[in-house]
mmCIF file of C-alpha atoms and ligand atoms in Angstrom:
data_model
loop_
_atom_site.group_PDB
_atom_site.id
_atom_site.type_symbol
_atom_site.label_atom_id
_atom_site.label_comp_id
_atom_site.label_asym_id
_atom_site.label_seq_id
_atom_site.Cartn_x
_atom_site.Cartn_y
_atom_site.Cartn_z
ATOM 1 C CA UNK A 1480 -11.675 12.143 -19.148
ATOM 2 C CA UNK A 1481 -10.631 14.069 -16.012
ATOM 3 C CA UNK A 1482 -11.596 12.483 -12.687
ATOM 4 C CA UNK A 1483 -11.304 14.454 -9.461
ATOM 5 C CA UNK A 1484 -10.722 11.922 -6.699
ATOM 6 C CA UNK A 1485 -10.773 11.971 -2.923
ATOM 7 C CA UNK A 1486 -9.086 9.553 -0.479
ATOM 8 C CA UNK A 1487 -9.638 9.824 3.288
ATOM 9 C CA UNK A 1488 -9.585 6.220 4.536
ATOM 10 C CA UNK A 1489 -6.876 6.627 7.213
ATOM 11 C CA UNK A 1490 -4.819 9.622 8.409
ATOM 12 C CA UNK A 1491 -4.247 11.212 4.992
ATOM 13 C CA UNK A 1492 -6.480 13.692 3.203
ATOM 14 C CA UNK A 1493 -5.704 13.413 -0.473
ATOM 15 C CA UNK A 1494 -7.184 15.029 -3.580
ATOM 16 C CA UNK A 1495 -6.067 14.277 -7.128
ATOM 17 C CA UNK A 1496 -7.072 14.953 -10.700
ATOM 18 C CA UNK A 1497 -6.164 12.101 -13.042
ATOM 19 C CA UNK A 1498 -6.607 12.141 -16.813
ATOM 20 C CA UNK A 1499 -7.835 8.895 -18.417
ATOM 21 C CA UNK A 1500 -6.592 6.718 -15.538
ATOM 22 C CA UNK A 1501 -2.993 7.511 -16.383
ATOM 23 C CA UNK A 1502 -1.747 11.091 -16.279
ATOM 24 C CA UNK A 1503 -1.586 12.560 -12.779
ATOM 25 C CA UNK A 1504 -2.370 16.257 -13.231
ATOM 26 C CA UNK A 1505 -2.177 16.833 -9.484
ATOM 27 C CA UNK A 1506 -1.944 14.617 -6.381
ATOM 28 C CA UNK A 1507 -2.121 16.535 -3.111
ATOM 29 C CA UNK A 1508 -1.585 14.699 0.180
ATOM 30 C CA UNK A 1509 -2.004 16.252 3.638
ATOM 31 C CA UNK A 1510 -1.247 14.044 6.617
ATOM 32 C CA UNK A 1511 -2.082 14.335 10.300
ATOM 33 C CA UNK A 1512 0.778 11.899 11.038
ATOM 34 C CA UNK A 1513 2.643 14.197 13.452
ATOM 35 C CA UNK A 1514 -0.484 14.422 15.653
ATOM 36 C CA UNK A 1515 -0.632 10.610 15.986
ATOM 37 C CA UNK A 1516 3.051 9.969 16.690
ATOM 38 C CA UNK A 1517 2.608 10.531 20.421
ATOM 39 C CA UNK A 1518 0.150 7.610 20.535
ATOM 40 C CA UNK A 1519 2.164 5.144 18.397
ATOM 41 C CA UNK A 1520 -0.694 4.718 15.919
ATOM 42 C CA UNK A 1521 -3.540 6.531 14.183
ATOM 43 C CA UNK A 1522 -6.242 7.969 16.482
ATOM 44 C CA UNK A 1523 -9.471 7.989 14.389
ATOM 45 C CA UNK A 1524 -10.996 11.048 16.095
ATOM 46 C CA UNK A 1525 -7.872 13.152 15.481
ATOM 47 C CA UNK A 1526 -7.637 11.961 11.866
ATOM 48 C CA UNK A 1527 -11.255 12.858 11.040
ATOM 49 C CA UNK A 1528 -11.088 16.288 12.684
ATOM 50 C CA UNK A 1529 -8.002 17.125 10.619
ATOM 51 C CA UNK A 1530 -9.624 15.817 7.413
ATOM 52 C CA UNK A 1531 -12.643 18.113 7.892
ATOM 53 C CA UNK A 1532 -10.240 21.082 7.948
ATOM 54 C CA UNK A 1533 -8.123 19.934 5.001
ATOM 55 C CA UNK A 1534 -10.570 18.635 2.415
ATOM 56 C CA UNK A 1535 -12.131 21.799 0.922
ATOM 57 C CA UNK A 1536 -8.856 23.813 0.724
ATOM 58 C CA UNK A 1537 -7.210 20.818 -1.002
ATOM 59 C CA UNK A 1538 -9.993 20.558 -3.615
ATOM 60 C CA UNK A 1539 -9.639 24.299 -4.331
ATOM 61 C CA UNK A 1540 -5.859 23.939 -4.539
ATOM 62 C CA UNK A 1541 -6.117 21.003 -6.967
ATOM 63 C CA UNK A 1542 -8.128 23.149 -9.396
ATOM 64 C CA UNK A 1543 -5.857 26.167 -8.936
ATOM 65 C CA UNK A 1544 -2.660 24.148 -9.487
ATOM 66 C CA UNK A 1545 -3.960 22.527 -12.689
ATOM 67 C CA UNK A 1546 -5.668 25.757 -13.877
ATOM 68 C CA UNK A 1547 -8.812 23.675 -14.421
ATOM 69 C CA UNK A 1548 -12.398 24.674 -13.611
ATOM 70 C CA UNK A 1549 -15.358 22.434 -12.717
ATOM 71 C CA UNK A 1550 -16.262 22.457 -16.441
ATOM 72 C CA UNK A 1551 -13.089 20.439 -17.100
ATOM 73 C CA UNK A 1552 -13.948 17.780 -14.495
ATOM 74 C CA UNK A 1553 -15.939 14.847 -15.940
ATOM 75 C CA UNK A 1554 -16.456 12.694 -12.857
ATOM 76 C CA UNK A 1555 -15.812 12.573 -9.115
ATOM 77 C CA UNK A 1556 -14.503 9.473 -7.336
ATOM 78 C CA UNK A 1557 -14.069 8.641 -3.675
ATOM 79 C CA UNK A 1558 -12.828 5.800 -1.450
ATOM 80 C CA UNK A 1559 -15.884 4.279 0.248
ATOM 81 C CA UNK A 1560 -14.349 1.248 2.032
ATOM 82 C CA UNK A 1561 -12.482 -0.250 3.844
ATOM 83 C CA UNK A 1562 -11.040 2.271 6.299
ATOM 84 C CA UNK A 1563 -11.716 4.286 9.446
ATOM 85 C CA UNK A 1564 -15.434 5.038 9.337
ATOM 86 C CA UNK A 1565 -15.203 8.626 10.650
ATOM 87 C CA UNK A 1566 -12.459 9.411 8.123
ATOM 88 C CA UNK A 1567 -14.227 7.739 5.188
ATOM 89 C CA UNK A 1568 -17.368 9.756 5.952
ATOM 90 C CA UNK A 1569 -15.507 13.064 5.500
ATOM 91 C CA UNK A 1570 -14.503 12.054 1.970
ATOM 92 C CA UNK A 1571 -17.845 10.455 1.076
ATOM 93 C CA UNK A 1572 -19.956 13.401 2.305
ATOM 94 C CA UNK A 1573 -17.751 15.870 0.439
ATOM 95 C CA UNK A 1574 -17.803 13.835 -2.789
ATOM 96 C CA UNK A 1575 -21.578 13.264 -2.656
ATOM 97 C CA UNK A 1576 -22.278 16.954 -2.032
ATOM 98 C CA UNK A 1577 -20.009 18.046 -4.878
ATOM 99 C CA UNK A 1578 -21.511 15.431 -7.177
ATOM 100 C CA UNK A 1579 -25.025 16.891 -6.659
ATOM 101 C CA UNK A 1580 -23.883 20.514 -6.644
ATOM 102 C CA UNK A 1581 -21.656 20.310 -9.729
ATOM 103 C CA UNK A 1582 -23.768 17.622 -11.452
ATOM 104 C CA UNK A 1583 -20.944 15.141 -11.971
ATOM 105 C CA UNK A 1584 -21.320 11.346 -11.805
ATOM 106 C CA UNK A 1585 -19.891 9.832 -8.613
ATOM 107 C CA UNK A 1586 -17.755 6.660 -8.682
ATOM 108 C CA UNK A 1587 -17.271 4.721 -5.445
ATOM 109 C CA UNK A 1588 -13.900 3.001 -5.166
ATOM 110 C CA UNK A 1589 -12.671 0.206 -2.902
ATOM 111 C CA UNK A 1590 -9.406 1.265 -1.229
ATOM 112 C CA UNK A 1591 -7.525 -1.984 -2.016
ATOM 113 C CA UNK A 1592 -8.551 -1.766 -5.679
ATOM 114 C CA UNK A 1593 -7.156 1.753 -5.568
ATOM 115 C CA UNK A 1594 -3.791 0.426 -4.356
ATOM 116 C CA UNK A 1595 -3.780 -2.150 -7.158
ATOM 117 C CA UNK A 1596 -4.390 0.564 -9.762
ATOM 118 C CA UNK A 1597 -1.488 2.671 -8.420
ATOM 119 C CA UNK A 1598 0.651 0.594 -10.794
ATOM 120 C CA UNK A 1599 -1.240 1.966 -13.813
ATOM 121 C CA UNK A 1600 -0.407 5.589 -13.026
ATOM 122 C CA UNK A 1601 2.006 7.327 -15.392
ATOM 123 C CA UNK A 1602 2.364 4.184 -17.503
ATOM 124 C CA UNK A 1603 1.107 3.259 -20.962
ATOM 125 C CA UNK A 1604 -1.859 0.874 -20.399
ATOM 126 C CA UNK A 1605 -1.362 -0.736 -23.833
ATOM 127 C CA UNK A 1606 1.889 -2.246 -22.525
ATOM 128 C CA UNK A 1607 0.163 -4.215 -19.735
ATOM 129 C CA UNK A 1608 -0.510 -7.921 -20.250
ATOM 130 C CA UNK A 1609 -3.028 -10.061 -18.370
ATOM 131 C CA UNK A 1610 -3.154 -12.155 -16.268
ATOM 132 C CA UNK A 1611 -1.406 -10.255 -13.478
ATOM 133 C CA UNK A 1612 -0.611 -11.474 -9.937
ATOM 134 C CA UNK A 1613 -0.830 -8.576 -7.474
ATOM 135 C CA UNK A 1614 0.483 -8.509 -3.914
ATOM 136 C CA UNK A 1615 -1.046 -5.611 -1.989
ATOM 137 C CA UNK A 1616 0.731 -5.032 1.316
ATOM 138 C CA UNK A 1617 -0.180 -2.096 3.518
ATOM 139 C CA UNK A 1618 -0.948 -1.247 7.120
ATOM 140 C CA UNK A 1619 -4.416 -2.744 6.930
ATOM 141 C CA UNK A 1620 -4.258 -5.139 3.974
ATOM 142 C CA UNK A 1621 -2.304 -8.120 2.820
ATOM 143 C CA UNK A 1622 -3.789 -9.724 -0.271
ATOM 144 C CA UNK A 1623 -2.745 -11.834 -3.227
ATOM 145 C CA UNK A 1624 -5.068 -11.089 -6.118
ATOM 146 C CA UNK A 1625 -5.230 -12.573 -9.617
ATOM 147 C CA UNK A 1626 -6.297 -9.953 -12.151
ATOM 148 C CA UNK A 1627 -7.533 -11.434 -15.440
ATOM 149 C CA UNK A 1628 -8.767 -8.117 -16.797
ATOM 150 C CA UNK A 1629 -10.324 -4.841 -15.639
ATOM 151 C CA UNK A 1630 -12.994 -5.699 -13.083
ATOM 152 C CA UNK A 1631 -12.027 -9.385 -13.189
ATOM 153 C CA UNK A 1632 -10.301 -10.135 -9.874
ATOM 154 C CA UNK A 1633 -9.910 -13.374 -7.911
ATOM 155 C CA UNK A 1634 -8.668 -13.407 -4.312
ATOM 156 C CA UNK A 1635 -5.925 -16.041 -4.041
ATOM 157 C CA UNK A 1636 -4.775 -15.454 -0.467
ATOM 158 C CA UNK A 1637 -4.952 -13.005 2.413
ATOM 159 C CA UNK A 1638 -3.718 -12.544 5.955
ATOM 160 C CA UNK A 1639 -5.399 -14.511 8.714
ATOM 161 C CA UNK A 1640 -4.290 -11.958 11.313
ATOM 162 C CA UNK A 1641 -1.949 -8.970 10.904
ATOM 163 C CA UNK A 1642 -1.102 -7.267 7.627
ATOM 164 C CA UNK A 1643 2.591 -6.894 6.767
ATOM 165 C CA UNK A 1644 2.605 -3.122 7.351
ATOM 166 C CA UNK A 1645 0.920 -3.626 10.714
ATOM 167 C CA UNK A 1646 3.671 -6.095 11.683
ATOM 168 C CA UNK A 1647 6.330 -3.518 10.672
ATOM 169 C CA UNK A 1648 4.514 -0.901 12.789
ATOM 170 C CA UNK A 1649 4.189 -3.171 15.839
ATOM 171 C CA UNK A 1650 7.825 -4.321 15.782
ATOM 172 C CA UNK A 1651 8.912 -0.675 15.433
ATOM 173 C CA UNK A 1652 6.809 0.129 18.496
ATOM 174 C CA UNK A 1653 8.475 -2.717 20.460
ATOM 175 C CA UNK A 1654 11.858 -1.240 19.500
ATOM 176 C CA UNK A 1655 10.746 2.307 20.346
ATOM 177 C CA UNK A 1656 11.537 3.477 16.827
ATOM 178 C CA UNK A 1657 8.350 5.509 16.246
ATOM 179 C CA UNK A 1658 5.439 5.479 13.785
ATOM 180 C CA UNK A 1659 4.918 4.501 10.993
ATOM 181 C CA UNK A 1660 7.316 1.630 11.486
ATOM 182 C CA UNK A 1661 7.968 0.477 7.896
ATOM 183 C CA UNK A 1662 10.460 3.144 6.792
ATOM 184 C CA UNK A 1663 12.081 3.258 10.267
ATOM 185 C CA UNK A 1664 12.641 -0.523 10.431
ATOM 186 C CA UNK A 1665 13.963 -0.557 6.892
ATOM 187 C CA UNK A 1666 16.466 2.233 7.672
ATOM 188 C CA UNK A 1667 17.539 0.510 10.912
ATOM 189 C CA UNK A 1668 17.889 -2.824 9.083
ATOM 190 C CA UNK A 1669 20.601 -1.386 6.805
ATOM 191 C CA UNK A 1670 22.992 -1.416 9.782
ATOM 192 C CA UNK A 1671 21.954 -4.863 11.087
ATOM 193 C CA UNK A 1672 22.667 -8.537 10.459
ATOM 194 C CA UNK A 1673 19.639 -10.246 8.809
ATOM 195 C CA UNK A 1674 20.825 -13.639 10.082
ATOM 196 C CA UNK A 1675 21.320 -12.575 13.709
ATOM 197 C CA UNK A 1676 17.926 -14.006 14.742
ATOM 198 C CA UNK A 1677 15.807 -16.785 13.317
ATOM 199 C CA UNK A 1678 12.084 -15.900 13.327
ATOM 200 C CA UNK A 1679 9.090 -17.889 12.002
ATOM 201 C CA UNK A 1680 7.667 -16.569 8.698
ATOM 202 C CA UNK A 1681 4.225 -18.172 9.203
ATOM 203 C CA UNK A 1682 2.172 -20.616 7.037
ATOM 204 C CA UNK A 1683 5.095 -22.224 5.244
ATOM 205 C CA UNK A 1684 3.231 -24.743 3.046
ATOM 206 C CA UNK A 1685 3.822 -24.066 -0.654
ATOM 207 C CA UNK A 1686 0.179 -24.548 -1.652
ATOM 208 C CA UNK A 1687 -1.101 -22.147 0.988
ATOM 209 C CA UNK A 1688 -1.381 -18.581 -0.249
ATOM 210 C CA UNK A 1689 -2.669 -17.136 3.018
ATOM 211 C CA UNK A 1690 -0.425 -15.223 5.415
ATOM 212 C CA UNK A 1691 -0.066 -15.115 9.195
ATOM 213 C CA UNK A 1692 2.341 -12.767 10.937
ATOM 214 C CA UNK A 1693 1.160 -12.978 14.556
ATOM 215 C CA UNK A 1694 3.724 -15.730 15.336
ATOM 216 C CA UNK A 1695 6.528 -13.605 13.903
ATOM 217 C CA UNK A 1696 5.428 -10.627 15.999
ATOM 218 C CA UNK A 1697 5.268 -12.750 19.170
ATOM 219 C CA UNK A 1698 8.702 -14.252 18.445
ATOM 220 C CA UNK A 1699 10.185 -10.747 18.243
ATOM 221 C CA UNK A 1700 8.435 -9.798 21.497
ATOM 222 C CA UNK A 1701 9.783 -12.847 23.375
ATOM 223 C CA UNK A 1702 13.295 -12.283 22.010
ATOM 224 C CA UNK A 1703 13.182 -8.698 23.293
ATOM 225 C CA UNK A 1704 11.878 -9.790 26.707
ATOM 226 C CA UNK A 1705 15.187 -11.606 27.238
ATOM 227 C CA UNK A 1706 17.199 -8.451 26.433
ATOM 228 C CA UNK A 1707 18.237 -5.611 28.727
ATOM 229 C CA UNK A 1708 16.312 -2.325 28.404
ATOM 230 C CA UNK A 1709 17.088 0.244 26.963
ATOM 231 C CA UNK A 1710 17.969 -1.771 23.860
ATOM 232 C CA UNK A 1711 21.364 -1.200 22.253
ATOM 233 C CA UNK A 1712 21.556 0.233 18.731
ATOM 234 C CA UNK A 1713 23.142 -3.049 17.579
ATOM 235 C CA UNK A 1714 20.243 -5.107 18.949
ATOM 236 C CA UNK A 1715 17.675 -2.803 17.328
ATOM 237 C CA UNK A 1716 19.488 -3.041 13.992
ATOM 238 C CA UNK A 1717 19.825 -6.844 14.155
ATOM 239 C CA UNK A 1718 16.174 -7.358 15.144
ATOM 240 C CA UNK A 1719 15.059 -4.977 12.360
ATOM 241 C CA UNK A 1720 17.190 -6.735 9.734
ATOM 242 C CA UNK A 1721 16.140 -10.259 10.821
ATOM 243 C CA UNK A 1722 12.455 -9.291 11.024
ATOM 244 C CA UNK A 1723 12.548 -7.577 7.617
ATOM 245 C CA UNK A 1724 14.274 -10.554 6.023
ATOM 246 C CA UNK A 1725 11.728 -13.024 7.460
ATOM 247 C CA UNK A 1726 8.618 -11.107 6.457
ATOM 248 C CA UNK A 1727 9.930 -10.223 2.986
ATOM 249 C CA UNK A 1728 10.990 -13.858 2.356
ATOM 250 C CA UNK A 1729 7.446 -15.045 3.142
ATOM 251 C CA UNK A 1730 5.774 -12.329 1.060
ATOM 252 C CA UNK A 1731 8.011 -12.851 -1.967
ATOM 253 C CA UNK A 1732 7.911 -16.684 -1.828
ATOM 254 C CA UNK A 1733 4.111 -16.782 -1.815
ATOM 255 C CA UNK A 1734 3.907 -14.172 -4.555
ATOM 256 C CA UNK A 1735 6.280 -16.132 -6.808
ATOM 257 C CA UNK A 1736 4.517 -19.482 -6.161
ATOM 258 C CA UNK A 1737 1.154 -17.899 -6.955
ATOM 259 C CA UNK A 1738 2.576 -16.308 -10.124
ATOM 260 C CA UNK A 1739 3.926 -19.721 -11.238
ATOM 261 C CA UNK A 1740 0.701 -21.571 -10.449
ATOM 262 C CA UNK A 1741 -1.545 -19.115 -12.320
ATOM 263 C CA UNK A 1742 0.924 -18.640 -15.221
ATOM 264 C CA UNK A 1743 0.769 -14.859 -15.141
ATOM 265 C CA UNK A 1744 2.531 -12.450 -17.486
ATOM 266 C CA UNK A 1745 3.087 -9.701 -14.921
ATOM 267 C CA UNK A 1746 3.747 -9.420 -11.177
ATOM 268 C CA UNK A 1747 2.679 -6.255 -9.348
ATOM 269 C CA UNK A 1748 3.510 -5.047 -5.856
ATOM 270 C CA UNK A 1749 1.276 -2.378 -4.259
ATOM 271 C CA UNK A 1750 0.431 -0.689 -0.935
ATOM 272 C CA UNK A 1751 2.568 1.093 1.636
ATOM 273 C CA UNK A 1752 5.006 -1.804 2.099
ATOM 274 C CA UNK A 1753 5.746 -1.777 -1.657
ATOM 275 C CA UNK A 1754 7.970 1.224 -0.857
ATOM 276 C CA UNK A 1755 10.380 -1.230 0.803
ATOM 277 C CA UNK A 1756 13.561 -1.525 -1.288
ATOM 278 C CA UNK A 1757 14.630 -4.844 0.280
ATOM 279 C CA UNK A 1758 11.263 -6.422 -0.661
ATOM 280 C CA UNK A 1759 11.424 -5.070 -4.230
ATOM 281 C CA UNK A 1760 14.956 -6.442 -4.696
ATOM 282 C CA UNK A 1761 14.081 -9.838 -3.209
ATOM 283 C CA UNK A 1762 11.098 -10.244 -5.549
ATOM 284 C CA UNK A 1763 13.247 -9.276 -8.556
ATOM 285 C CA UNK A 1764 15.917 -11.829 -7.525
ATOM 286 C CA UNK A 1765 13.305 -14.575 -7.195
ATOM 287 C CA UNK A 1766 11.783 -13.678 -10.573
ATOM 288 C CA UNK A 1767 15.230 -13.962 -12.204
ATOM 289 C CA UNK A 1768 15.739 -17.360 -10.551
ATOM 290 C CA UNK A 1769 12.303 -18.919 -11.149
ATOM 291 C CA UNK A 1770 11.308 -17.595 -14.576
ATOM 292 C CA UNK A 1771 14.304 -18.444 -16.729
ATOM 293 C CA UNK A 1772 12.289 -19.432 -19.841
ATOM 294 C CA UNK A 1773 9.641 -16.789 -19.632
ATOM 295 C CA UNK A 1774 9.643 -12.999 -19.550
ATOM 296 C CA UNK A 1775 7.781 -11.627 -16.521
ATOM 297 C CA UNK A 1776 7.169 -7.911 -16.104
ATOM 298 C CA UNK A 1777 7.598 -6.760 -12.504
ATOM 299 C CA UNK A 1778 6.016 -3.451 -11.546
ATOM 300 C CA UNK A 1779 5.713 -1.412 -8.378
ATOM 301 C CA UNK A 1780 4.303 2.128 -8.257
ATOM 302 C CA UNK A 1781 6.193 4.678 -10.331
ATOM 303 C CA UNK A 1782 6.613 7.012 -7.323
ATOM 304 C CA UNK A 1783 6.821 6.398 -3.554
ATOM 305 C CA UNK A 1784 3.782 8.667 -3.056
ATOM 306 C CA UNK A 1785 1.703 6.184 -5.105
ATOM 307 C CA UNK A 1786 2.712 3.315 -2.739
ATOM 308 C CA UNK A 1787 1.166 4.812 0.397
ATOM 309 C CA UNK A 1788 -2.366 6.242 0.538
ATOM 310 C CA UNK A 1789 -3.105 8.795 -2.178
ATOM 311 C CA UNK A 1790 -6.064 9.945 -4.258
ATOM 312 C CA UNK A 1791 -4.385 9.492 -7.667
ATOM 313 C CA UNK A 1792 -4.710 5.698 -7.384
ATOM 314 C CA UNK A 1793 -8.437 6.130 -6.619
ATOM 315 C CA UNK A 1794 -8.766 8.175 -9.823
ATOM 316 C CA UNK A 1795 -7.074 5.394 -11.836
ATOM 317 C CA UNK A 1796 -9.300 2.663 -10.333
ATOM 318 C CA UNK A 1797 -12.403 4.812 -10.981
ATOM 319 C CA UNK A 1798 -11.470 5.228 -14.662
ATOM 320 C CA UNK A 1799 -11.376 1.453 -15.223
ATOM 321 C CA UNK A 1800 -14.504 0.639 -13.159
HETATM 322 O O1 KG4 B 1022 -1.007 1.905 2.078
HETATM 323 P P1 KG4 B 1022 -0.743 2.594 3.351
HETATM 324 O O2 KG4 B 1022 -0.317 4.031 3.282
HETATM 325 O O3 KG4 B 1022 -1.983 2.564 4.311
HETATM 326 C C1 KG4 B 1022 -2.886 1.502 4.409
HETATM 327 O O4 KG4 B 1022 -3.706 1.322 3.502
HETATM 328 O O5 KG4 B 1022 -2.767 0.783 5.435
HETATM 329 O O6 KG4 B 1022 0.355 1.734 4.127
HETATM 330 C C2 KG4 B 1022 0.908 2.160 5.313
HETATM 331 C C3 KG4 B 1022 1.837 1.064 5.797
HETATM 332 C C4 KG4 B 1022 2.351 1.310 7.214
HETATM 333 O O7 KG4 B 1022 2.128 0.151 7.978
HETATM 334 C C5 KG4 B 1022 3.837 1.561 6.994
HETATM 335 O O8 KG4 B 1022 4.644 1.124 8.072
HETATM 336 C C6 KG4 B 1022 4.117 0.754 5.748
HETATM 337 O O9 KG4 B 1022 2.968 0.936 4.944
HETATM 338 N N1 KG4 B 1022 5.330 1.217 5.034
HETATM 339 C C7 KG4 B 1022 6.435 0.471 4.869
HETATM 340 C C8 KG4 B 1022 7.392 1.288 4.202
HETATM 341 N N2 KG4 B 1022 6.808 2.500 3.963
HETATM 342 C C9 KG4 B 1022 5.531 2.439 4.473
HETATM 343 N N3 KG4 B 1022 6.710 -0.787 5.247
HETATM 344 C C10 KG4 B 1022 7.936 -1.275 4.970
HETATM 345 N N4 KG4 B 1022 8.903 -0.557 4.358
HETATM 346 C C11 KG4 B 1022 8.674 0.722 3.954
HETATM 347 N N5 KG4 B 1022 9.655 1.414 3.341
HETATM 348 ZN ZN1 ZN B 1023 -3.844 2.091 1.886
#
C-alpha cells in the first residue's frame, strides 16, 4: 500500500510516499524559512505563496525519485488541521484535485496525529506494545496523549497557553538569536550554566498533566530587563541553559508521572522539540530512575526530519486511520 502524502500546515511544503505506514520511499521538504527570518516568525501570506509554487514540482519529483507512476499510488493523504488556514488550503486543494483526477481515495489527517505517527516510520510495527504515553511538543502543540491502540487516543493533558516550541522561539527572540529558536537555544545552552537562573516551570502539582509556560517566558523577560543591552555571550548562554533545563524538567516530569499513572509499556516523544538532545537524555534518565522493575521502551523519531513537519508522518498516520 503506497500512500502519497502532502503536508502544508505551516511554512514547509512536504510531499512523501510511504509504503504500508513504515517504509519511507521519499520524503521531500521545501521550506520558506529564510523568507520569514526577517520577521522573527512565520508570515502566513509568505508561506502560502511559496507553497503554491513548490507543491506541484515536489509531487512530480517524488514520483521521479522513486521511479513510481500514478498506477503505483494507492491512496492520497493530506493534513487538514490544525495549521495556518491559507497554507492548509494549498495542500487540501491539491490533494482533492489529484484524488478526483487520478481516482485515488483521499485520507484527511490531523497534524498532531501525524506527529505521533512519526515514531512508527522505519520501524517494525509488530515490536510496538500498547498502551503508549505520547508527549507531542512542537511550535503549536503541547499534548500528553494516551494511545491504547490505533485510533484509540485519550488526551491526558495539554498546554493552557504557549506550546514548548513557541516558548523556545520567544526566548530566542528576546535573546536576539533568530528563528526558529529551538535549535539556536539548544546550541547556546551547551556553553551556559543551567543553574545560573531559577525560573518557574509552571503547574507543578503532580496530579496535573496540563502545562503552562507563560510564567516561564515572563520570568525570562523580566530577568533580561534588568540586564545591560546588548547582552553578553555569557548571559545569553546562561539564560538559554537555565530556560532549557526548566522547560525540559517540566515536560519530562509530567510525561513520566503520566506514564506511571496509566501503566504504559512505551513512552514516545514527538514534534519539533523532540529533536532536542537535552530533553531526550533527561527523559531517558528519568525512565532509568523510575522504572526499575519494569521495561519501558522509549522512542523518538528515527530521523531529525521526522521530528519537525514532514509529509512522511502524515502517510504513516493515514495508513493506520
Ligand atoms: O513540529 P514543528 O516543525 O512545527 C509545528 O508543528 O509547530 O515544530 C517546530 C518547533 C519550533 O518551535 C522549533 O523551535 C522547535 O520545534 N524545535 C526545537 C528544536 N528543533 C526544533 N526545540 C527545541 N530544541 C530543538 N533542537
Ligand atoms: Zn508540526
